[in-house]
Amino acid sequence: MDLTYPQWQEPLAAAILEFNSRQLDEKIHKAEEAIANRFKELEFAQDNRHERLALSDGLSILRDVKRDRLGTLEEKSEYLERFKRSGSRFVVEETSDEKLTVELDVDFDRRPAVNHFRTTSLHFTHHSSADYEYRIDGTSVFCRLIEDWHNEPGVPQYQNVRDGVVLESAIRGRNNAAWREWFHGFNVDDEINPVRKEVKWHEMEAVSWHGLKYFILAKKLPQPDALRYLRQELERLQTGAAAFFKEAEKYGLERDDNSRLIDRLRVAEGKTQPPDHEIQKLFASAENFRITDLEFSWERKLTRVLEKLLAE
């Protein structure tokens, strides 16, 4: 595996890949020592911010490894309770294949920064971090991307945005044979166009980051206003989804949240599946019930988020 900073990433990788508890403690110590030494070397260096961020993430990974593999049950339980009590962290996704967390009111370096949030994502082997600025207008939330970093084993660390500017020249410069081999089907315009939209102020929809908008408003609006809005949204989503399921019955469909054929729907017994244009017509009608088709798809997830925030 080609590492960007082998000086300290090699001992870090050795610790991550060690599952023998008797050897793990020693390897963690070596990795922590290598990271600490590198921090000292970079203390007065210039233009090494990307490595400092990687070093900070390395320490965070080591803390997780120690907790998960060396910690006692009591320590693990105490950590989970602290995590649950954290008032600024929103877990978007937490599966074996994907982890996405948002930390509110911190910047890229996890320093206090009002009206910013930091995302940390791990999708299989792809690790990324990003800093967004946000603002609230009534019950609407707007955001824009300020900076991001991406790490992938065997791929040079790269950045698409810095200081709110799309690094288009760097993105196009990566459009070479090696890059297309690393990322099969890579299209440079497909990479640039979404980023251009992200750096502009845009409204955060309810489904964005699985309900992050609700989390931000719950933390930032005056409590009575926040509770009123969250309760209204809960009612809107639940009544809208119920009405949509009722509409689906006219098409010979019934509720099935685990269906893979039609989103949350299956063909009712004794009925035939409607043609594609009829299904499209059905989902287009969702707005008649004051929800979007995406909100219908994510209604269970959004409802759980709202219920949790209302219970806090």
PDB file of C-alpha atoms in Angstrom:
ATOM      1  CA  MET A   1       0.000   0.000   0.000  1.00  0.00           C
ATOM      2  CA  ASP A   2       1.387   3.419  -0.988  1.00  0.00           C
ATOM      3  CA  LEU A   3       1.101   5.829   1.939  1.00  0.00           C
ATOM      4  CA  THR A   4       1.294   9.603   1.684  1.00  0.00           C
ATOM      5  CA  TYR A   5       3.168   9.956   5.009  1.00  0.00           C
ATOM      6  CA  PRO A   6       4.845   6.572   5.623  1.00  0.00           C
ATOM      7  CA  GLN A   7       6.938   7.996   8.488  1.00  0.00           C
ATOM      8  CA  TRP A   8       3.943   7.803  10.828  1.00  0.00           C
ATOM      9  CA  GLN A   9       1.205   6.161   8.733  1.00  0.00           C
ATOM     10  CA  GLU A  10       3.077   2.833   8.618  1.00  0.00           C
ATOM     11  CA  PRO A  11       3.025   2.386  12.437  1.00  0.00           C
ATOM     12  CA  LEU A  12      -0.560   3.670  12.438  1.00  0.00           C
ATOM     13  CA  ALA A  13      -1.583   1.057   9.855  1.00  0.00           C
ATOM     14  CA  ALA A  14       0.233  -1.635  11.855  1.00  0.00           C
ATOM     15  CA  ALA A  15      -1.833  -0.730  14.931  1.00  0.00           C
ATOM     16  CA  ILE A  16      -5.109  -0.633  13.014  1.00  0.00           C
ATOM     17  CA  LEU A  17      -4.475  -4.075  11.515  1.00  0.00           C
ATOM     18  CA  GLU A  18      -3.408  -5.681  14.828  1.00  0.00           C
ATOM     19  CA  PHE A  19      -6.115  -7.656  16.632  1.00  0.00           C
ATOM     20  CA  ASN A  20      -3.908  -9.479  19.148  1.00  0.00           C
ATOM     21  CA  SER A  21      -4.482  -7.474  22.337  1.00  0.00           C
ATOM     22  CA  ARG A  22      -1.050  -8.341  23.759  1.00  0.00           C
ATOM     23  CA  GLN A  23       0.707  -6.857  20.728  1.00  0.00           C
ATOM     24  CA  LEU A  24      -1.807  -4.089  20.074  1.00  0.00           C
ATOM     25  CA  ASP A  25      -0.848  -1.984  23.091  1.00  0.00           C
ATOM     26  CA  GLU A  26       2.786  -1.809  21.965  1.00  0.00           C
ATOM     27  CA  LYS A  27       1.859  -0.954  18.374  1.00  0.00           C
ATOM     28  CA  ILE A  28      -0.527   1.776  19.504  1.00  0.00           C
ATOM     29  CA  HIS A  29       2.268   3.253  21.634  1.00  0.00           C
ATOM     30  CA  LYS A  30       4.640   3.259  18.642  1.00  0.00           C
ATOM     31  CA  ALA A  31       2.029   4.909  16.419  1.00  0.00           C
ATOM     32  CA  GLU A  32       1.264   7.584  19.020  1.00  0.00           C
ATOM     33  CA  GLU A  33       4.980   8.257  19.454  1.00  0.00           C
ATOM     34  CA  ALA A  34       5.493   8.562  15.678  1.00  0.00           C
ATOM     35  CA  ILE A  35       2.569  10.986  15.375  1.00  0.00           C
ATOM     36  CA  ALA A  36       3.763  13.068  18.349  1.00  0.00           C
ATOM     37  CA  ASN A  37       7.279  13.294  16.875  1.00  0.00           C
ATOM     38  CA  ARG A  38       5.897  14.389  13.531  1.00  0.00           C
ATOM     39  CA  PHE A  39       3.759  17.065  15.187  1.00  0.00           C
ATOM     40  CA  LYS A  40       6.945  18.440  16.801  1.00  0.00           C
ATOM     41  CA  GLU A  41       8.761  18.451  13.460  1.00  0.00           C
ATOM     42  CA  LEU A  42       5.927  20.417  11.864  1.00  0.00           C
ATOM     43  CA  GLU A  43       5.607  22.898  14.727  1.00  0.00           C
ATOM     44  CA  PHE A  44       7.308  25.719  12.827  1.00  0.00           C
ATOM     45  CA  ALA A  45       6.912  24.379   9.291  1.00  0.00           C
ATOM     46  CA  GLN A  46       4.871  26.186   6.675  1.00  0.00           C
ATOM     47  CA  ASP A  47       2.244  24.857   4.241  1.00  0.00           C
ATOM     48  CA  ASN A  48       1.755  21.531   6.051  1.00  0.00           C
ATOM     49  CA  ARG A  49      -1.851  22.027   7.101  1.00  0.00           C
ATOM     50  CA  HIS A  50      -3.061  18.983   5.174  1.00  0.00           C
ATOM     51  CA  GLU A  51      -0.620  16.724   7.028  1.00  0.00           C
ATOM     52  CA  ARG A  52      -1.571  18.253  10.386  1.00  0.00           C
ATOM     53  CA  LEU A  53      -5.203  17.403   9.635  1.00  0.00           C
ATOM     54  CA  ALA A  54      -4.217  13.862   8.700  1.00  0.00           C
ATOM     55  CA  LEU A  55      -2.215  13.582  11.953  1.00  0.00           C
ATOM     56  CA  SER A  56      -5.235  14.723  13.982  1.00  0.00           C
ATOM     57  CA  ASP A  57      -7.414  12.148  12.249  1.00  0.00           C
ATOM     58  CA  GLY A  58      -4.743   9.521  12.972  1.00  0.00           C
ATOM     59  CA  LEU A  59      -4.919  10.265  16.693  1.00  0.00           C
ATOM     60  CA  SER A  60      -8.713  10.074  16.553  1.00  0.00           C
ATOM     61  CA  ILE A  61      -8.485   6.669  14.877  1.00  0.00           C
ATOM     62  CA  LEU A  62      -6.073   5.429  17.555  1.00  0.00           C
ATOM     63  CA  ARG A  63      -8.446   6.550  20.315  1.00  0.00           C
ATOM     64  CA  ASP A  64     -11.224   4.552  18.664  1.00  0.00           C
ATOM     65  CA  VAL A  65      -8.977   1.494  18.305  1.00  0.00           C
ATOM     66  CA  LYS A  66      -8.004   1.660  21.993  1.00  0.00           C
ATOM     67  CA  ARG A  67     -11.609   2.043  23.073  1.00  0.00           C
ATOM     68  CA  ASP A  68     -12.969  -0.712  20.861  1.00  0.00           C
ATOM     69  CA  ARG A  69     -10.210  -3.308  21.363  1.00  0.00           C
ATOM     70  CA  LEU A  70      -8.556  -2.543  24.704  1.00  0.00           C
ATOM     71  CA  GLY A  71     -11.206  -0.728  26.720  1.00  0.00           C
ATOM     72  CA  THR A  72     -13.227  -2.466  29.418  1.00  0.00           C
ATOM     73  CA  LEU A  73     -16.961  -2.854  29.037  1.00  0.00           C
ATOM     74  CA  GLU A  74     -17.392  -0.034  31.567  1.00  0.00           C
ATOM     75  CA  GLU A  75     -15.088   2.253  29.571  1.00  0.00           C
ATOM     76  CA  LYS A  76     -16.861   1.470  26.324  1.00  0.00           C
ATOM     77  CA  SER A  77     -20.249   2.068  27.921  1.00  0.00           C
ATOM     78  CA  GLU A  78     -19.068   5.361  29.442  1.00  0.00           C
ATOM     79  CA  TYR A  79     -17.738   6.467  26.054  1.00  0.00           C
ATOM     80  CA  LEU A  80     -21.059   5.699  24.378  1.00  0.00           C
ATOM     81  CA  GLU A  81     -22.923   7.663  27.038  1.00  0.00           C
ATOM     82  CA  ARG A  82     -20.635  10.668  26.524  1.00  0.00           C
ATOM     83  CA  PHE A  83     -21.187  10.324  22.798  1.00  0.00           C
ATOM     84  CA  LYS A  84     -24.958  10.265  23.220  1.00  0.00           C
ATOM     85  CA  ARG A  85     -24.840  13.313  25.499  1.00  0.00           C
ATOM     86  CA  SER A  86     -22.744  15.305  23.051  1.00  0.00           C
ATOM     87  CA  GLY A  87     -24.801  18.330  22.120  1.00  0.00           C
ATOM     88  CA  SER A  88     -22.980  19.196  18.921  1.00  0.00           C
ATOM     89  CA  ARG A  89     -22.545  15.867  17.124  1.00  0.00           C
ATOM     90  CA  PHE A  90     -25.059  14.461  14.666  1.00  0.00           C
ATOM     91  CA  VAL A  91     -24.615  10.902  13.395  1.00  0.00           C
ATOM     92  CA  VAL A  92     -25.883  10.731   9.822  1.00  0.00           C
ATOM     93  CA  GLU A  93     -24.857   7.162   9.021  1.00  0.00           C
ATOM     94  CA  GLU A  94     -23.293   4.443  11.158  1.00  0.00           C
ATOM     95  CA  THR A  95     -22.935   1.108   9.348  1.00  0.00           C
ATOM     96  CA  SER A  96     -20.099  -1.335   8.774  1.00  0.00           C
ATOM     97  CA  ASP A  97     -19.562   0.119   5.294  1.00  0.00           C
ATOM     98  CA  GLU A  98     -20.253   3.791   5.853  1.00  0.00           C
ATOM     99  CA  LYS A  99     -19.847   6.296   8.687  1.00  0.00           C
ATOM    100  CA  LEU A 100     -20.798   9.957   8.414  1.00  0.00           C
ATOM    101  CA  THR A 101     -20.752  12.377  11.346  1.00  0.00           C
ATOM    102  CA  VAL A 102     -21.405  16.117  11.525  1.00  0.00           C
ATOM    103  CA  GLU A 103     -19.922  18.281  14.281  1.00  0.00           C
ATOM    104  CA  LEU A 104     -21.682  21.587  14.783  1.00  0.00           C
ATOM    105  CA  ASP A 105     -19.969  24.945  15.379  1.00  0.00           C
ATOM    106  CA  VAL A 106     -16.405  23.781  14.816  1.00  0.00           C
ATOM    107  CA  ASP A 107     -14.109  24.478  11.891  1.00  0.00           C
ATOM    108  CA  PHE A 108     -11.945  22.134   9.857  1.00  0.00           C
ATOM    109  CA  ASP A 109      -9.436  21.838  12.731  1.00  0.00           C
ATOM    110  CA  ARG A 110     -12.225  21.214  15.274  1.00  0.00           C
ATOM    111  CA  ARG A 111     -11.733  24.672  16.781  1.00  0.00           C
ATOM    112  CA  PRO A 112     -14.855  26.566  17.942  1.00  0.00           C
ATOM    113  CA  ALA A 113     -16.427  28.341  14.960  1.00  0.00           C
ATOM    114  CA  VAL A 114     -19.987  29.644  15.109  1.00  0.00           C
ATOM    115  CA  ASN A 115     -22.062  28.963  11.992  1.00  0.00           C
ATOM    116  CA  HIS A 116     -19.732  26.255  10.704  1.00  0.00           C
ATOM    117  CA  PHE A 117     -20.010  22.491  10.745  1.00  0.00           C
ATOM    118  CA  ARG A 118     -17.454  19.786  10.013  1.00  0.00           C
ATOM    119  CA  THR A 119     -18.320  16.528   8.290  1.00  0.00           C
ATOM    120  CA  THR A 120     -16.236  13.367   8.654  1.00  0.00           C
ATOM    121  CA  SER A 121     -17.025  10.523   6.287  1.00  0.00           C
ATOM    122  CA  LEU A 122     -15.727   6.992   5.829  1.00  0.00           C
ATOM    123  CA  HIS A 123     -17.205   5.097   2.875  1.00  0.00           C
ATOM    124  CA  PHE A 124     -15.534   1.683   2.641  1.00  0.00           C
ATOM    125  CA  THR A 125     -11.900   2.863   2.332  1.00  0.00           C
ATOM    126  CA  HIS A 126     -12.560   6.453   1.256  1.00  0.00           C
ATOM    127  CA  HIS A 127     -12.067   8.932   4.105  1.00  0.00           C
ATOM    128  CA  SER A 128     -13.032  12.585   3.716  1.00  0.00           C
ATOM    129  CA  SER A 129     -13.527  15.691   5.832  1.00  0.00           C
ATOM    130  CA  ALA A 130     -15.180  18.979   4.974  1.00  0.00           C
ATOM    131  CA  ASP A 131     -15.907  22.374   6.497  1.00  0.00           C
ATOM    132  CA  TYR A 132     -19.240  24.060   5.726  1.00  0.00           C
ATOM    133  CA  GLU A 133     -20.567  27.471   6.661  1.00  0.00           C
ATOM    134  CA  TYR A 134     -24.280  27.715   7.456  1.00  0.00           C
ATOM    135  CA  ARG A 135     -26.881  30.391   8.181  1.00  0.00           C
ATOM    136  CA  ILE A 136     -30.493  30.310   9.360  1.00  0.00           C
ATOM    137  CA  ASP A 137     -33.329  32.328   7.852  1.00  0.00           C
ATOM    138  CA  GLY A 138     -36.549  31.687   9.771  1.00  0.00           C
ATOM    139  CA  THR A 139     -36.865  27.902   9.647  1.00  0.00           C
ATOM    140  CA  SER A 140     -34.717  27.561   6.521  1.00  0.00           C
ATOM    141  CA  VAL A 141     -31.060  26.562   6.706  1.00  0.00           C
ATOM    142  CA  PHE A 142     -28.550  27.493   4.004  1.00  0.00           C
ATOM    143  CA  CYS A 143     -24.989  26.218   3.693  1.00  0.00           C
ATOM    144  CA  ARG A 144     -21.915  26.339   1.467  1.00  0.00           C
ATOM    145  CA  LEU A 145     -18.728  24.280   1.272  1.00  0.00           C
ATOM    146  CA  ILE A 146     -15.540  26.031   2.451  1.00  0.00           C
ATOM    147  CA  GLU A 147     -12.907  23.285   2.342  1.00  0.00           C
ATOM    148  CA  ASP A 148     -12.518  19.535   1.902  1.00  0.00           C
ATOM    149  CA  TRP A 149      -9.873  16.781   1.964  1.00  0.00           C
ATOM    150  CA  HIS A 150     -10.031  13.225   0.642  1.00  0.00           C
ATOM    151  CA  ASN A 151      -7.966  10.137   1.450  1.00  0.00           C
ATOM    152  CA  GLU A 152      -8.050   6.812  -0.369  1.00  0.00           C
ATOM    153  CA  PRO A 153      -5.515   3.974   0.091  1.00  0.00           C
ATOM    154  CA  GLY A 154      -3.086   3.933  -2.828  1.00  0.00           C
ATOM    155  CA  VAL A 155      -4.288   7.338  -4.085  1.00  0.00           C
ATOM    156  CA  PRO A 156      -2.508  10.648  -3.387  1.00  0.00           C
ATOM    157  CA  GLN A 157      -4.424  12.766  -0.896  1.00  0.00           C
ATOM    158  CA  TYR A 158      -6.446  15.374  -2.761  1.00  0.00           C
ATOM    159  CA  GLN A 159      -8.571  18.471  -2.243  1.00  0.00           C
ATOM    160  CA  ASN A 160     -11.429  19.859  -4.359  1.00  0.00           C
ATOM    161  CA  VAL A 161     -12.224  23.073  -2.477  1.00  0.00           C
ATOM    162  CA  ARG A 162     -10.174  25.543  -0.449  1.00  0.00           C
ATOM    163  CA  ASP A 163     -11.302  28.879   1.014  1.00  0.00           C
ATOM    164  CA  GLY A 164     -14.646  28.387  -0.722  1.00  0.00           C
ATOM    165  CA  VAL A 165     -13.021  28.173  -4.156  1.00  0.00           C
ATOM    166  CA  VAL A 166     -13.284  25.144  -6.455  1.00  0.00           C
ATOM    167  CA  LEU A 167      -9.758  23.962  -7.311  1.00  0.00           C
ATOM    168  CA  GLU A 168     -10.760  23.267 -10.888  1.00  0.00           C
ATOM    169  CA  SER A 169      -7.209  23.337 -12.258  1.00  0.00           C
ATOM    170  CA  ALA A 170      -6.122  20.680  -9.747  1.00  0.00           C
ATOM    171  CA  ILE A 171      -9.177  18.538 -10.492  1.00  0.00           C
ATOM    172  CA  ARG A 172      -8.544  18.734 -14.230  1.00  0.00           C
ATOM    173  CA  GLY A 173      -4.850  18.067 -13.627  1.00  0.00           C
ATOM    174  CA  ARG A 174      -5.793  14.764 -12.003  1.00  0.00           C
ATOM    175  CA  ASN A 175      -7.621  13.690 -15.167  1.00  0.00           C
ATOM    176  CA  ASN A 176      -4.867  11.314 -16.259  1.00  0.00           C
ATOM    177  CA  ALA A 177      -4.572   7.612 -16.965  1.00  0.00           C
ATOM    178  CA  ALA A 178      -3.511   6.739 -13.401  1.00  0.00           C
ATOM    179  CA  TRP A 179      -6.425   8.628 -11.899  1.00  0.00           C
ATOM    180  CA  ARG A 180      -8.949   7.000 -14.242  1.00  0.00           C
ATOM    181  CA  GLU A 181      -7.495   3.627 -13.264  1.00  0.00           C
ATOM    182  CA  TRP A 182      -7.969   4.392  -9.549  1.00  0.00           C
ATOM    183  CA  PHE A 183     -11.512   5.701 -10.092  1.00  0.00           C
ATOM    184  CA  HIS A 184     -13.126   3.678 -12.863  1.00  0.00           C
ATOM    185  CA  GLY A 185     -15.496   5.750 -14.968  1.00  0.00           C
ATOM    186  CA  PHE A 186     -14.002   9.022 -13.687  1.00  0.00           C
ATOM    187  CA  ASN A 187     -15.318  12.018 -15.602  1.00  0.00           C
ATOM    188  CA  VAL A 188     -13.728  15.348 -14.748  1.00  0.00           C
ATOM    189  CA  ASP A 189     -16.886  17.399 -15.390  1.00  0.00           C
ATOM    190  CA  ASP A 190     -18.931  15.034 -13.243  1.00  0.00           C
ATOM    191  CA  GLU A 191     -16.426  15.796 -10.480  1.00  0.00           C
ATOM    192  CA  ILE A 192     -16.429  19.575 -10.927  1.00  0.00           C
ATOM    193  CA  ASN A 193     -20.092  20.438 -11.535  1.00  0.00           C
ATOM    194  CA  PRO A 194     -21.498  19.187  -8.187  1.00  0.00           C
ATOM    195  CA  VAL A 195     -18.677  20.941  -6.312  1.00  0.00           C
ATOM    196  CA  ARG A 196     -19.495  24.230  -8.049  1.00  0.00           C
ATOM    197  CA  LYS A 197     -22.996  23.969  -6.598  1.00  0.00           C
ATOM    198  CA  GLU A 198     -21.707  23.065  -3.137  1.00  0.00           C
ATOM    199  CA  VAL A 199     -19.577  26.221  -2.757  1.00  0.00           C
ATOM    200  CA  LYS A 200     -22.596  28.452  -3.467  1.00  0.00           C
ATOM    201  CA  TRP A 201     -25.189  29.181  -0.825  1.00  0.00           C
ATOM    202  CA  HIS A 202     -27.953  26.615  -1.198  1.00  0.00           C
ATOM    203  CA  GLU A 203     -30.886  25.612   0.931  1.00  0.00           C
ATOM    204  CA  MET A 204     -30.543  22.468   3.006  1.00  0.00           C
ATOM    205  CA  GLU A 205     -33.490  20.170   2.382  1.00  0.00           C
ATOM    206  CA  ALA A 206     -35.004  18.044   5.126  1.00  0.00           C
ATOM    207  CA  VAL A 207     -33.548  14.893   3.537  1.00  0.00           C
ATOM    208  CA  SER A 208     -30.028  16.382   3.306  1.00  0.00           C
ATOM    209  CA  TRP A 209     -27.716  14.453   5.620  1.00  0.00           C
ATOM    210  CA  HIS A 210     -30.806  12.558   6.836  1.00  0.00           C
ATOM    211  CA  GLY A 211     -32.298  15.424   8.843  1.00  0.00           C
ATOM    212  CA  LEU A 212     -29.293  17.615   9.708  1.00  0.00           C
ATOM    213  CA  LYS A 213     -31.502  20.679   9.132  1.00  0.00           C
ATOM    214  CA  TYR A 214     -33.727  19.583  12.022  1.00  0.00           C
ATOM    215  CA  PHE A 215     -30.706  19.065  14.275  1.00  0.00           C
ATOM    216  CA  ILE A 216     -29.343  22.561  13.526  1.00  0.00           C
ATOM    217  CA  LEU A 217     -32.693  24.256  14.123  1.00  0.00           C
ATOM    218  CA  ALA A 218     -33.225  22.295  17.350  1.00  0.00           C
ATOM    219  CA  LYS A 219     -29.883  23.590  18.636  1.00  0.00           C
ATOM    220  CA  LYS A 220     -30.111  27.164  17.346  1.00  0.00           C
ATOM    221  CA  LEU A 221     -33.723  28.346  17.465  1.00  0.00           C
ATOM    222  CA  PRO A 222     -35.296  29.476  20.747  1.00  0.00           C
ATOM    223  CA  GLN A 223     -36.659  26.321  22.366  1.00  0.00           C
ATOM    224  CA  PRO A 224     -40.407  27.129  21.977  1.00  0.00           C
ATOM    225  CA  ASP A 225     -39.898  27.990  18.296  1.00  0.00           C
ATOM    226  CA  ALA A 226     -37.786  24.886  17.713  1.00  0.00           C
ATOM    227  CA  LEU A 227     -40.293  22.554  19.385  1.00  0.00           C
ATOM    228  CA  ARG A 228     -43.186  24.060  17.441  1.00  0.00           C
ATOM    229  CA  TYR A 229     -41.409  23.699  14.110  1.00  0.00           C
ATOM    230  CA  LEU A 230     -40.188  20.152  14.775  1.00  0.00           C
ATOM    231  CA  ARG A 231     -43.686  19.098  15.847  1.00  0.00           C
ATOM    232  CA  GLN A 232     -45.159  20.631  12.695  1.00  0.00           C
ATOM    233  CA  GLU A 233     -42.637  18.785  10.544  1.00  0.00           C
ATOM    234  CA  LEU A 234     -43.338  15.495  12.305  1.00  0.00           C
ATOM    235  CA  GLU A 235     -47.058  15.913  11.640  1.00  0.00           C
ATOM    236  CA  ARG A 236     -46.464  16.947   8.028  1.00  0.00           C
ATOM    237  CA  LEU A 237     -44.304  13.914   7.260  1.00  0.00           C
ATOM    238  CA  GLN A 238     -46.517  11.389   9.028  1.00  0.00           C
ATOM    239  CA  THR A 239     -49.803  12.629   7.585  1.00  0.00           C
ATOM    240  CA  GLY A 240     -48.236  13.069   4.146  1.00  0.00           C
ATOM    241  CA  ALA A 241     -46.842   9.523   4.100  1.00  0.00           C
ATOM    242  CA  ALA A 242     -50.169   8.082   5.297  1.00  0.00           C
ATOM    243  CA  ALA A 243     -52.030   9.938   2.536  1.00  0.00           C
ATOM    244  CA  PHE A 244     -49.498   8.765  -0.045  1.00  0.00           C
ATOM    245  CA  PHE A 245     -49.942   5.129   0.990  1.00  0.00           C
ATOM    246  CA  LYS A 246     -53.703   5.638   0.632  1.00  0.00           C
ATOM    247  CA  GLU A 247     -53.188   7.059  -2.870  1.00  0.00           C
ATOM    248  CA  ALA A 248     -51.005   4.079  -3.784  1.00  0.00           C
ATOM    249  CA  GLU A 249     -53.945   1.735  -3.150  1.00  0.00           C
ATOM    250  CA  LYS A 250     -55.627   3.219  -6.239  1.00  0.00           C
ATOM    251  CA  TYR A 251     -52.737   1.799  -8.264  1.00  0.00           C
ATOM    252  CA  GLY A 252     -53.052  -1.693  -6.760  1.00  0.00           C
ATOM    253  CA  LEU A 253     -50.136  -1.161  -4.374  1.00  0.00           C
ATOM    254  CA  GLU A 254     -49.820  -1.540  -0.616  1.00  0.00           C
ATOM    255  CA  ARG A 255     -47.264  -0.653   2.040  1.00  0.00           C
ATOM    256  CA  ASP A 256     -44.076  -2.692   2.291  1.00  0.00           C
ATOM    257  CA  ASP A 257     -41.184  -0.782   3.871  1.00  0.00           C
ATOM    258  CA  ASN A 258     -38.737  -3.541   2.930  1.00  0.00           C
ATOM    259  CA  SER A 259     -39.714  -3.726  -0.744  1.00  0.00           C
ATOM    260  CA  ARG A 260     -36.870  -3.575  -3.247  1.00  0.00           C
ATOM    261  CA  LEU A 261     -39.106  -3.505  -6.293  1.00  0.00           C
ATOM    262  CA  ILE A 262     -40.980  -0.256  -5.629  1.00  0.00           C
ATOM    263  CA  ASP A 263     -39.885   2.114  -2.869  1.00  0.00           C
ATOM    264  CA  ARG A 264     -41.828   1.170   0.318  1.00  0.00           C
ATOM    265  CA  LEU A 265     -44.581  -0.422  -1.814  1.00  0.00           C
ATOM    266  CA  ARG A 266     -45.492  -3.825  -3.185  1.00  0.00           C
ATOM    267  CA  VAL A 267     -48.176  -5.124  -5.509  1.00  0.00           C
ATOM    268  CA  ALA A 268     -51.291  -6.033  -3.519  1.00  0.00           C
ATOM    269  CA  GLU A 269     -52.497  -9.611  -3.677  1.00  0.00           C
ATOM    270  CA  GLY A 270     -54.636 -10.213  -6.746  1.00  0.00           C
ATOM    271  CA  LYS A 271     -53.387  -7.040  -8.451  1.00  0.00           C
ATOM    272  CA  THR A 272     -50.956  -6.578 -11.322  1.00  0.00           C
ATOM    273  CA  GLN A 273     -47.982  -4.278 -11.219  1.00  0.00           C
ATOM    274  CA  PRO A 274     -48.757  -0.894 -12.797  1.00  0.00           C
ATOM    275  CA  PRO A 275     -46.584   0.197 -15.737  1.00  0.00           C
ATOM    276  CA  ASP A 276     -43.594   2.462 -15.072  1.00  0.00           C
ATOM    277  CA  HIS A 277     -45.346   5.628 -16.230  1.00  0.00           C
ATOM    278  CA  GLU A 278     -48.134   5.001 -13.714  1.00  0.00           C
ATOM    279  CA  ILE A 279     -45.627   4.520 -10.887  1.00  0.00           C
ATOM    280  CA  GLN A 280     -43.882   7.739 -11.937  1.00  0.00           C
ATOM    281  CA  LYS A 281     -47.240   9.502 -11.910  1.00  0.00           C
ATOM    282  CA  LEU A 282     -47.908   8.191  -8.406  1.00  0.00           C
ATOM    283  CA  PHE A 283     -44.612   9.444  -7.002  1.00  0.00           C
ATOM    284  CA  ALA A 284     -45.036  12.789  -8.755  1.00  0.00           C
ATOM    285  CA  SER A 285     -48.315  13.170  -6.857  1.00  0.00           C
ATOM    286  CA  ALA A 286     -46.519  13.166  -3.488  1.00  0.00           C
ATOM    287  CA  GLU A 287     -46.465  16.971  -3.449  1.00  0.00           C
ATOM    288  CA  ASN A 288     -50.255  16.911  -3.342  1.00  0.00           C
ATOM    289  CA  PHE A 289     -49.818  15.590   0.199  1.00  0.00           C
ATOM    290  CA  ARG A 290     -47.277  18.297   1.211  1.00  0.00           C
ATOM    291  CA  ILE A 291     -44.254  16.013   0.980  1.00  0.00           C
ATOM    292  CA  THR A 292     -41.739  15.254  -1.755  1.00  0.00           C
ATOM    293  CA  ASP A 293     -41.076  11.810  -3.160  1.00  0.00           C
ATOM    294  CA  LEU A 294     -37.682  11.813  -1.396  1.00  0.00           C
ATOM    295  CA  GLU A 295     -39.299  12.759   1.903  1.00  0.00           C
ATOM    296  CA  PHE A 296     -41.680   9.842   1.445  1.00  0.00           C
ATOM    297  CA  SER A 297     -38.703   7.525   0.866  1.00  0.00           C
ATOM    298  CA  TRP A 298     -36.889   8.807   3.972  1.00  0.00           C
ATOM    299  CA  GLU A 299     -39.949   9.439   6.125  1.00  0.00           C
ATOM    300  CA  ARG A 300     -39.095   6.726   8.678  1.00  0.00           C
ATOM    301  CA  LYS A 301     -35.546   8.017   9.135  1.00  0.00           C
ATOM    302  CA  LEU A 302     -36.630  11.671   9.357  1.00  0.00           C
ATOM    303  CA  THR A 303     -39.426  10.767  11.758  1.00  0.00           C
ATOM    304  CA  ARG A 304     -36.960   9.032  14.093  1.00  0.00           C
ATOM    305  CA  VAL A 305     -34.703  12.094  14.041  1.00  0.00           C
ATOM    306  CA  LEU A 306     -37.610  14.414  14.852  1.00  0.00           C
ATOM    307  CA  GLU A 307     -38.916  12.181  17.651  1.00  0.00           C
ATOM    308  CA  LYS A 308     -35.462  12.006  19.209  1.00  0.00           C
ATOM    309  CA  LEU A 309     -34.991  15.787  19.088  1.00  0.00           C
ATOM    310  CA  LEU A 310     -38.450  16.397  20.550  1.00  0.00           C
ATOM    311  CA  ALA A 311     -37.678  13.996  23.418  1.00  0.00           C
ATOM    312  CA  GLU A 312     -34.419  15.720  24.406  1.00  0.00           C
TER     313      GLU A 312
END
